[in-house]
Amino acid sequence: MAATQPRNALGMKSYLAIWVGLLCIVGIEVFLTYRHLSSDRLLLFLLIFAFIEAGIAVMFFMHLKYERPSLFWSLIPALLFVLFMMDHFWPDALRLEHLRVVHW
Amino acid sequence: MSESEGVMAGHEALREESPYGIQHKKLGIWLFILSDAVTFASILFAYGYVRVGSTDWTTPFAFSPTIVNGMVMTFVLLASSVTMLGALEAAKNENPSRCLAWLGVTVLLGTLFAVLHIREWLRMIGEGWRLFQNPVGGPALFGATFFSITGLHLGHVIAGIVAILVVAIKYHRRRTDESHVETVGLYWHFVDVVWMFVFPLVYLMNAK
Amino acid sequence: MNSSAQAVVRHHAPPQGFIRKYVFSVDHKVIGKQYYGLALLAVFIGMVLSWLMRIHLGWAAAHIPLLEKLSPTGAPGNVMTPEYYLSLMTMHATIMVFFVLTTAPFAGFGNYLLPIQVGAEDMAFPRINMMSFWVTFVAFAVLILSFFVGDGPALAGWTSYAPLSSVGAVAGPGQGTGQTLWALSIAIFCVGQLLGSLNFITTTLDLRTKGMSLARMPLSTWAWFVTSVIGLLAFAVLLPACVLLVLDRVAGTSFFNPAGLVVNDQVLPHAGGSPLLWQHLFWFFGHPEVYIAILPGFGIISTILPVFARKRILGYRAVIGCMVSIGFLSYMVWGHHMFVSGMNPFSALLFSVPTLIITIPATIVVLLWLGTLYGAKLRFSTPALFCIGFISVFITGGLSGFFLAQPSLDTYLHATYFVVAHFHFVMAVAAMFGIFAGTYFWFPKMFGRMMNETLGKWHFCLTFVGVYAIFMPMHYLGLAGNVRRYAAFTDNYLIPLIPVHRFITIAALFTGAAQLLFLYNLIWSRFRGPRATDNPWEATTLEWATTSPPPFDNFGGRHLIVYHGPEEYGVESAAGDYVMQTSPEKAAAG
Amino acid sequence: MGKLFAIVVTVIALVSAGLIAAHVWWPPVDISTIGPRIDRQMDETMAATGFLFLSSQLILGYFAWKFSDNKDGRTIRYFPGGPGPLIGLAIVLVGVEILVLSFVGSKVWAAVYMTPAEPDALHVDVAAEQFAFYFRYAGPDGQFGVVHPERVRDGNGNYFGLDPANDVAARDDTIVGTLTVPVNRPVLLTMHSKDVIHSFYVPELRMQQDIVPGLTMPLHFTATRVGKYEIVCTQLCGLGHYSMRSFLEVLPPNQFDQWLKTQSGD
Ligand code: HEA
Ligand code: HEA
Ligand code: CUA
Ligand SMILES: [Cu+2]
C-alpha cells in the first residue's frame, strides 16, 4: 500500500547506527559546552549541530528522504523561510543593549 | 445534467493523485508538524529575545545533576525514536505482536523521559525556581523561559504517550493498521527533533 | 490502486438525529453553515458596537438608551465612559477581525464549497473539521463572556499591546479579567483555525476528483488553499504569543514587561521583558492575518466575476501567481505596523520595501479584473454588483496603503484616522463585499432558494454609497492629524473636526440600517424565496453540477470527472455560452 | 444598473479627490526643518495615487456603463494582447513609483531617525506616564540627576524619582509640564515611559515616536516657527489616552533663556 511507501527506507541496523551517531553529536555538544567558548560561538556551534541532528532525524527517522521530493520541497523551505523571517527580531533585541534604561 | 456526463462509473482512479503520494493522515500530520515547529520556533525566539535583552542572565545549571540528567533524557528520548521505528518495521512486516512490544517499549521510554523531567522540575521547584522567581539572583525570566519551553515540550511528550497508547490498543484490536503507527511515529520523532533544539539551547547554553 | 483513493470510497451513511445532523455534525456543509451563522451573529454584534462607538464619537455626552443595563459601570446614567468606549472598540475589532473576517469568507464559504468545488464528498478529516468549529465557538463564547465580568472587557485594542495588556489590573479598568479572557479566547481561536487550515490543505491536495488538476481548480479554491497555508503558519505564531501573554497576566512572568515600571508610585515586580517582543509576535501573525481576510475575497470575486461577465477571467494563471506571491510576501512586511514603535530604524526601511512590492501583485489582480470587464456582457445581478463594488473599494483602500508603507509618511499618519480609513476600506468594506457577493451567489446552492434581487440591489446601492460616506472622510481626518482610539476629542486642533465625526456617525447609522435589509432578505429568502434550479447563474464549477442544496455526500454517490478549467464562458456550446467543468464537450477556443 | 453604478462611482471619485485637492482638511503648517521634505513626499505620493485612484475608478465606471449585457447579440471581446501587457504595465508603473518614492522617502526617514542629533542640541529628558508628559532640563551643570523608579512620587511632583538629597546633579534639574524650546535650535528628546507605551506626536513637527517602557527613545528636531502647539499621545495607554496631552512652546532664543532662568530660579 502506498501508505507505507518508503519500503526502501533503512533497516533497524542502520537506525541503531544513526542513533549512536546522534548520541555522539550530543556528546560533542556537551563537550563544547565545557570548552569555555564565548557564548556567541558556543551558540553558533550548538545551533549548527542541532540543525545537523534534526536534519538527520527528519530525513531518516521520519523518512522524509524516502518520500517524494515534493514533500520535502513543500515543507522544509516553508519552515526555513519562517525561521529566516523571525530573525528580523534580532535587531530590536540587540538594540535593547544600548537603548536600555540603566539609570537615565 | 445527464448521468452519463462527467460521471465515473467504475471504481478505478476516482481521484487525482495526491502530489505527494501519501495518505491524508500522513500529510495531515506533516502539516501539523510544520505548524507546531513554527510554534516552538516562536517560543524559542522569544527566549532568545529576552535573553539577549537581559544583561544579567544567569547560567545556573551544574554539570551534575542537571546536564547529566539532560543527557540521560536525551539518550532515552532518542532511544524511544529508534524503538518507534522498530514498531513500524514490525508492523510493515505484518508482525503485530512484535509491533506491540516495540510500542510498549516506546511508551515506557517516553514515560521514563517524562518522569526524569518531572523529577528535575520538582528538584528545581524545591530550590526555589518559579515561573516568576530566580533563586540564584538573576532575572526571573530564566524560570519563565525554562518552565514554559520545557513545559510545552513535556506536554507534547505526554500527548505523544497517550497517542501511542491509543494507537497500540486499537492496533491490538485490529482497528488500525501500520499507517496509524507510522503517523503517530512521525509525531513522536518530531517531539524528539524539538528536544534536539531544547537541550542545547535551554540546557547547554545555561550550563555553569 | 492508489490508497488515498481507497480511503474515500467509504460510503458513510447520513447521520441520524438532530444533534448529529445539525449540532455536532461532521458534514462540511453543515459546518460551513455553522461558521457562516457564527459570523452573522458576530457581525451584527460588532456592528451594534460600532454604532455605539460612533454615537459616542459624535456626541460624547449622548444618552444611549439601555446601555446602563449592559454595563452599569461602563455607562452610568446611560452615558458612555471613556474606558467603556475603548472596551467597545476592542471588542468591535476583535469580533470583526477574528470572528467575522476569518470565519465567514474562509472557514464558512471555504468549508461549504471547497470540497464540492474539487469534487470531494467531504473534508479529509471530518471530525477535526467539527472540532475546529466548536473550538472556534468556545473562543467566541469566552470573548463574549468578558462583557459580563466585573471590570468590563479588555480595552487595549485588538492589538493588545503590552505592557498595557500584560501588567494586569493595575493598568486600569478592563485590564483585569477581561484582558485575560481576551488572550485566552484568541489562543483558543488559533487552535481552531490551525485545525481548519490543516484540513483545507489536505482536502485540496488529496481529494480532487479525476481530472481536477491543480490548474483546473476554480480561483476560489485556490484562494482558500493559499489562505490556509498562510493560516497554518501565522496562527502558529499567535498561539504561543497569547499563551505567553496569559502567563504574564496570571503566572507572574514578565516576557513583555521590562524592569522599572511604575504605576501609582509603586514599582512593579517585573524585569527583563520587552514590549516590542509582543509587537513582533503579534504582527508576525497580524499582517498575514489581513491577507487571510482579503484573499478569500480575491478568490470569490475572481470566480464570480467571470460568471456575470460571461467571459473567462483575464490571466487565470496570473491571478494564481499573484495570490501565491501575496501570500509569500505577507510574511516579510509585518514591521510596517511598527515604523514608529521604537523598532530599529534600519528595519523600517527593510520592511518598507517588501510592503511596497506587495502592491504590485495586488495591482496586477485589479488590472486583470478590469481587463476581464472589458468587452464583457455584464449581467447586473446582485452578486455582480458586489463584485464591481469590491473592485472599487479595494482600490480605494489599497491606495492608502501606499502612503502608510512609506516610513517617512507614516511618522505623520500612523495612529491617525488615515489608518482607520485604510483598513476599513480594505477589510471592513472590501472583504465584506466579498462576503456579500459570495452570499448572494451561493445562497441558492446552500439553501435551495433564490434571494430577492430587488432587495439585494437596494442593499448594494445603500451600502456602497454608505461606506464611502463613512470611511472616505476618515482619510481627511487622518490628514488633519486626528488621532485614533480617542474616546473624545478635547484637543484644540481636534475640536473643529467634530462635525466631520458627526457626519460619519450619521452615515454609519444609515449604512448599518441598510444591513437590516440584508438580514431581512436572508431570512425571508431562506423560507419564502423562489426555488432555485441546480445552476441558476449558468456557472461552470462543480458545485453547480449537483442539486441545490447538495445531498449529504455532495454528488449523490456519483463520482465526477472534470474535463476543463473553470473558465469556459463566452463559448459556443450546447448549454448556451458556457461549458461545465464536468462536460466532456470540447470548448470552442476563446 | 450599470449606468447608475457608473454615475455613482464617478461622482464619489470626483468628490473624494476634489476635497483632497482643495485641501479642505490638510496637515497643519509645518514647523520643523524636516517638515517640508515630508510634505513634498506627501504631495508626490498624493499626486501619484490620486492619478491611479481617479483613473481606475473612472475606468471601472466606464466599463460598467459600456459593457452591460443589453441582449443586443454583441459578442464578447477580449482584452487586446491578453494579460501580458497589463501585468507589464503594473510592474513598470508601480515598480517605478516604488523605486522613486522609497528612494526619496528613505532619505527623509534616515534624516529623522537614523541620524544622531547635532552635538549642540538642547537636551530635554521626557517622562511619560498615564496620562501626562513631563519634561526635564538639566540646569546649569548640564547634568541630569539619576532616576530611581522607587522614589517616584507624583503627589510631591517627583515625577522622575530624583534624589536631590544625595545626588548633586539632580538638585538643579528643572521639571515642567510644557515642552519649551528655542526656535531654530536643534533639540534632542530622550523619552522614557514609566508604565505602558505612550507616543509623542506633534502634527506640526510631522513626527511621531512611541515611548516604550524600558527603553530610551531618542528623537530630535529643529523647530522653525515660534508658537504654541499641541503634543498628543497616540498610543493607546488606557482610559485617559484621549486626554493625555501637553504643549510644545517654541520661543525666540532670548525669551527661551529668560524662561529657563526663571524656571530654575525657584
Ligand atoms: C484586508 C486587510 C488589509 C489589506 C488587504 C491591506 C493591504 C495593505 N496594507 Fe494594510 N492594514 C490593515 C489591513 C489590510 N491592509 C489593517 C487592519 C491595518 C491596521 C491595523 C491596526 O493598526 O489596527 C493596516 C495597516 C497598514 C499599515 C500600518 C499603518 C500604521 O499603523 O501606521 C501599513 C503600512 O505600510 C499598511 C499597508 C498596506 C499595503 C501596502 C497594502 C497593500 O496590500 C495594498 C495593495 C493594493 C493596492 C495598492 C490597490 C491596487 C490598485 C491599484 C493600484 C489601482 C491601479 C490602477 C491603475 C494602474 C489604473 N497597512
Ligand atoms: C472586519 C472588520 C471591521 C468591520 C466590518 C468594521 C466595521 C465598522 N467599523 Fe471598525 N474597526 C475595525 C474593524 C472593522 N470595523 C478594527 C480592526 C478597528 C481597530 C480597533 C483598534 O484600534 O484596536 C476598528 C475601529 C473602528 C473605529 C475607530 C475607533 C477608534 O480608533 O477610536 C471606528 C470609528 O468610527 C469604527 C467604525 C466602524 C463602523 C462604523 C463600521 C460598520 O458599521 C460599517 C457598516 C457595516 C458594514 C459595511 C458591513 C456589515 C456586514 C454585514 C451586516 C453582513 C456580513 C455577513 C456575514 C458576515 C455573513 N471602527
Ligand atoms: Cu498615553 Cu495614550
Ligand atoms: Cu500590515
Short mmCIF file of C-alpha atoms in Angstrom, two decimals, chain B:
data_model
loop_
_atom_site.label_atom_id
_atom_site.label_comp_id
_atom_site.label_asym_id
_atom_site.label_seq_id
_atom_site.Cartn_x
_atom_site.Cartn_y
_atom_site.Cartn_z
CA MET B 1 -27.31 17.19 -16.09
CA SER B 2 -27.36 13.75 -17.58
CA GLU B 3 -25.83 10.91 -15.67
CA SER B 4 -23.51 9.96 -18.45
CA GLU B 5 -21.71 13.25 -18.45
CA GLY B 6 -18.64 13.56 -16.32
CA VAL B 7 -19.61 10.79 -14.01
CA MET B 8 -17.37 7.98 -13.06
CA ALA B 9 -18.79 4.52 -13.48
CA GLY B 10 -16.21 2.10 -12.17
CA HIS B 11 -14.13 2.45 -9.07
CA GLU B 12 -10.67 2.74 -10.52
CA ALA B 13 -8.81 6.01 -10.09
CA LEU B 14 -11.59 8.22 -8.87
CA ARG B 15 -9.22 10.84 -7.69
CA GLU B 16 -6.42 12.91 -8.98
CA GLU B 17 -3.31 11.55 -7.42
CA SER B 18 -2.02 13.44 -4.41
CA PRO B 19 1.13 15.34 -5.33
CA TYR B 20 2.93 13.59 -2.50
CA GLY B 21 1.57 10.10 -2.99
CA ILE B 22 0.88 9.67 0.71
CA GLN B 23 -2.25 9.14 2.74
CA HIS B 24 -4.17 12.10 4.06
CA LYS B 25 -3.37 11.43 7.63
CA LYS B 26 0.29 11.38 6.88
CA LEU B 27 0.04 14.66 5.03
CA GLY B 28 -2.10 15.99 7.85
CA ILE B 29 0.46 15.07 10.47
CA TRP B 30 3.25 16.60 8.41
CA LEU B 31 1.30 19.83 8.17
CA PHE B 32 0.63 19.72 11.87
CA ILE B 33 4.34 19.20 12.48
CA LEU B 34 5.15 22.16 10.27
CA SER B 35 2.87 24.45 12.21
CA ASP B 36 3.95 23.06 15.55
CA ALA B 37 7.55 23.61 14.56
CA VAL B 38 6.70 27.25 13.95
CA THR B 39 5.09 27.40 17.38
CA PHE B 40 8.21 26.04 19.04
CA ALA B 41 10.33 28.33 16.93
CA SER B 42 8.46 31.40 18.06
CA ILE B 43 8.73 30.50 21.68
CA LEU B 44 12.45 29.77 21.29
CA PHE B 45 12.89 33.08 19.51
CA ALA B 46 11.07 34.78 22.36
CA TYR B 47 13.52 33.13 24.73
CA GLY B 48 16.44 34.32 22.66
CA TYR B 49 14.97 37.79 22.53
CA VAL B 50 14.55 38.26 26.25
CA ARG B 51 17.87 36.63 26.85
CA VAL B 52 19.75 38.92 24.53
CA GLY B 53 17.89 41.80 26.12
CA SER B 54 18.96 40.90 29.66
CA THR B 55 22.40 41.86 30.89
CA ASP B 56 22.45 39.72 33.98
CA TRP B 57 21.39 36.39 32.54
CA THR B 58 22.35 33.55 34.84
CA THR B 59 23.76 30.20 33.81
CA PRO B 60 22.96 28.09 36.82
CA PHE B 61 22.95 24.55 35.50
CA ALA B 62 25.64 22.43 37.08
CA PHE B 63 27.11 19.52 35.16
CA SER B 64 25.75 17.24 37.78
CA PRO B 65 22.89 16.74 38.23
CA THR B 66 21.26 18.94 35.59
CA ILE B 67 23.32 18.41 32.48
CA VAL B 68 23.89 14.75 33.23
CA ASN B 69 20.19 14.35 33.73
CA GLY B 70 19.61 16.14 30.46
CA MET B 71 21.99 13.80 28.71
CA VAL B 72 20.21 10.80 30.11
CA MET B 73 16.91 12.26 29.00
CA THR B 74 18.31 12.82 25.53
CA PHE B 75 19.55 9.27 25.46
CA VAL B 76 16.15 7.97 26.48
CA LEU B 77 14.19 10.07 24.06
CA LEU B 78 16.45 9.25 21.13
CA ALA B 79 16.23 5.61 22.03
CA SER B 80 12.45 5.83 22.05
CA SER B 81 12.60 7.12 18.48
CA VAL B 82 14.52 4.04 17.46
CA THR B 83 12.07 1.73 19.20
CA MET B 84 9.27 3.56 17.46
CA LEU B 85 10.99 2.75 14.18
CA GLY B 86 11.18 -0.84 15.32
CA ALA B 87 7.44 -0.84 15.83
CA LEU B 88 6.87 0.49 12.36
CA GLU B 89 9.23 -2.07 10.88
CA ALA B 90 7.39 -4.86 12.64
CA ALA B 91 4.06 -3.50 11.53
CA LYS B 92 5.22 -3.42 7.95
CA ASN B 93 6.38 -6.98 8.21
CA GLU B 94 2.93 -7.91 9.48
CA ASN B 95 4.21 -8.92 12.85
CA PRO B 96 1.65 -7.41 15.21
CA SER B 97 2.94 -8.84 18.44
CA ARG B 98 6.40 -7.52 17.81
CA CYS B 99 4.99 -4.18 16.83
CA LEU B 100 3.04 -4.02 20.06
CA ALA B 101 6.12 -4.93 22.01
CA TRP B 102 8.11 -2.15 20.41
CA LEU B 103 5.28 0.29 21.01
CA GLY B 104 5.26 -0.77 24.62
CA VAL B 105 8.97 -0.10 24.94
CA THR B 106 8.48 3.28 23.31
CA VAL B 107 5.79 4.19 25.79
CA LEU B 108 8.00 3.06 28.63
CA LEU B 109 10.91 5.13 27.40
CA GLY B 110 8.65 8.10 26.88
CA THR B 111 7.32 7.74 30.38
CA LEU B 112 10.83 7.43 31.72
CA PHE B 113 11.69 10.68 29.96
CA ALA B 114 8.67 12.39 31.46
CA VAL B 115 9.47 11.05 34.91
CA LEU B 116 13.07 12.21 34.71
CA HIS B 117 11.85 15.55 33.52
CA ILE B 118 9.26 15.99 36.23
CA ARG B 119 11.75 14.87 38.84
CA GLU B 120 14.07 17.58 37.66
CA TRP B 121 11.30 20.13 37.74
CA LEU B 122 10.45 19.15 41.27
CA ARG B 123 14.06 19.45 42.29
CA MET B 124 14.27 22.92 40.77
CA ILE B 125 11.00 23.95 42.34
CA GLY B 126 12.40 22.74 45.60
CA GLU B 127 15.39 25.01 45.08
CA GLY B 128 13.02 27.91 44.70
CA TRP B 129 12.70 28.18 40.93
CA ARG B 130 9.38 29.50 39.79
CA LEU B 131 7.91 30.96 36.66
CA PHE B 132 8.43 34.32 38.29
CA GLN B 133 11.38 33.68 40.54
CA ASN B 134 15.06 33.02 40.22
CA PRO B 135 16.59 31.87 43.48
CA VAL B 136 20.16 32.48 42.36
CA GLY B 137 19.55 36.16 41.85
CA GLY B 138 19.40 36.51 38.08
CA PRO B 139 16.41 37.55 36.04
CA ALA B 140 13.15 35.87 36.94
CA LEU B 141 12.71 35.33 33.23
CA PHE B 142 15.07 32.42 33.49
CA GLY B 143 12.42 30.40 35.28
CA ALA B 144 9.74 31.71 32.96
CA THR B 145 11.52 30.66 29.80
CA PHE B 146 12.77 27.39 31.25
CA PHE B 147 9.43 26.20 32.52
CA SER B 148 7.41 27.39 29.57
CA ILE B 149 9.67 25.88 26.92
CA THR B 150 10.29 22.60 28.66
CA GLY B 151 6.67 22.56 29.78
CA LEU B 152 5.46 22.90 26.23
CA HIS B 153 7.77 20.10 25.22
CA LEU B 154 6.72 17.94 28.14
CA GLY B 155 3.12 18.50 27.16
CA HIS B 156 3.93 17.21 23.72
CA VAL B 157 5.67 14.16 25.17
CA ILE B 158 2.70 13.32 27.35
CA ALA B 159 0.30 13.82 24.47
CA GLY B 160 2.54 11.55 22.42
CA ILE B 161 2.49 8.82 25.05
CA VAL B 162 -1.28 8.95 25.15
CA ALA B 163 -1.47 8.87 21.37
CA ILE B 164 0.84 5.87 21.14
CA LEU B 165 -1.18 4.05 23.74
CA VAL B 166 -4.39 4.72 21.86
CA VAL B 167 -2.88 3.53 18.61
CA ALA B 168 -1.42 0.47 20.29
CA ILE B 169 -4.73 -0.52 21.81
CA LYS B 170 -6.58 -0.01 18.56
CA TYR B 171 -3.86 -1.85 16.70
CA HIS B 172 -4.20 -4.72 19.09
CA ARG B 173 -7.90 -4.85 18.29
CA ARG B 174 -7.11 -4.68 14.58
CA ARG B 175 -8.91 -1.36 14.24
CA THR B 176 -5.86 0.44 12.92
CA ASP B 177 -3.09 -0.56 10.63
CA GLU B 178 0.54 0.23 10.13
CA SER B 179 -0.28 3.62 8.68
CA HIS B 180 -1.50 4.76 12.09
CA VAL B 181 1.69 3.50 13.62
CA GLU B 182 3.58 5.50 11.06
CA THR B 183 1.55 8.65 11.70
CA VAL B 184 1.96 8.59 15.43
CA GLY B 185 5.59 7.71 14.86
CA LEU B 186 6.11 10.86 12.82
CA TYR B 187 4.71 12.91 15.65
CA TRP B 188 6.92 11.11 18.13
CA HIS B 189 10.06 11.72 16.09
CA PHE B 190 9.09 15.35 15.83
CA VAL B 191 8.95 15.63 19.61
CA ASP B 192 12.41 14.18 19.55
CA VAL B 193 13.58 16.71 16.96
CA VAL B 194 12.31 19.57 19.09
CA TRP B 195 14.27 18.23 22.01
CA MET B 196 17.38 18.40 19.85
CA PHE B 197 16.97 22.16 19.99
CA VAL B 198 15.67 22.45 23.52
CA PHE B 199 18.56 20.54 25.03
CA PRO B 200 21.38 22.68 23.64
CA LEU B 201 19.53 25.98 23.79
CA VAL B 202 17.89 25.67 27.17
CA TYR B 203 20.29 23.38 28.98
CA LEU B 204 23.74 23.63 27.49
CA MET B 205 23.57 27.37 26.89
CA ASN B 206 22.74 27.75 30.56
CA ALA B 207 25.41 25.41 31.87
CA LYS B 208 27.58 26.81 34.59
#
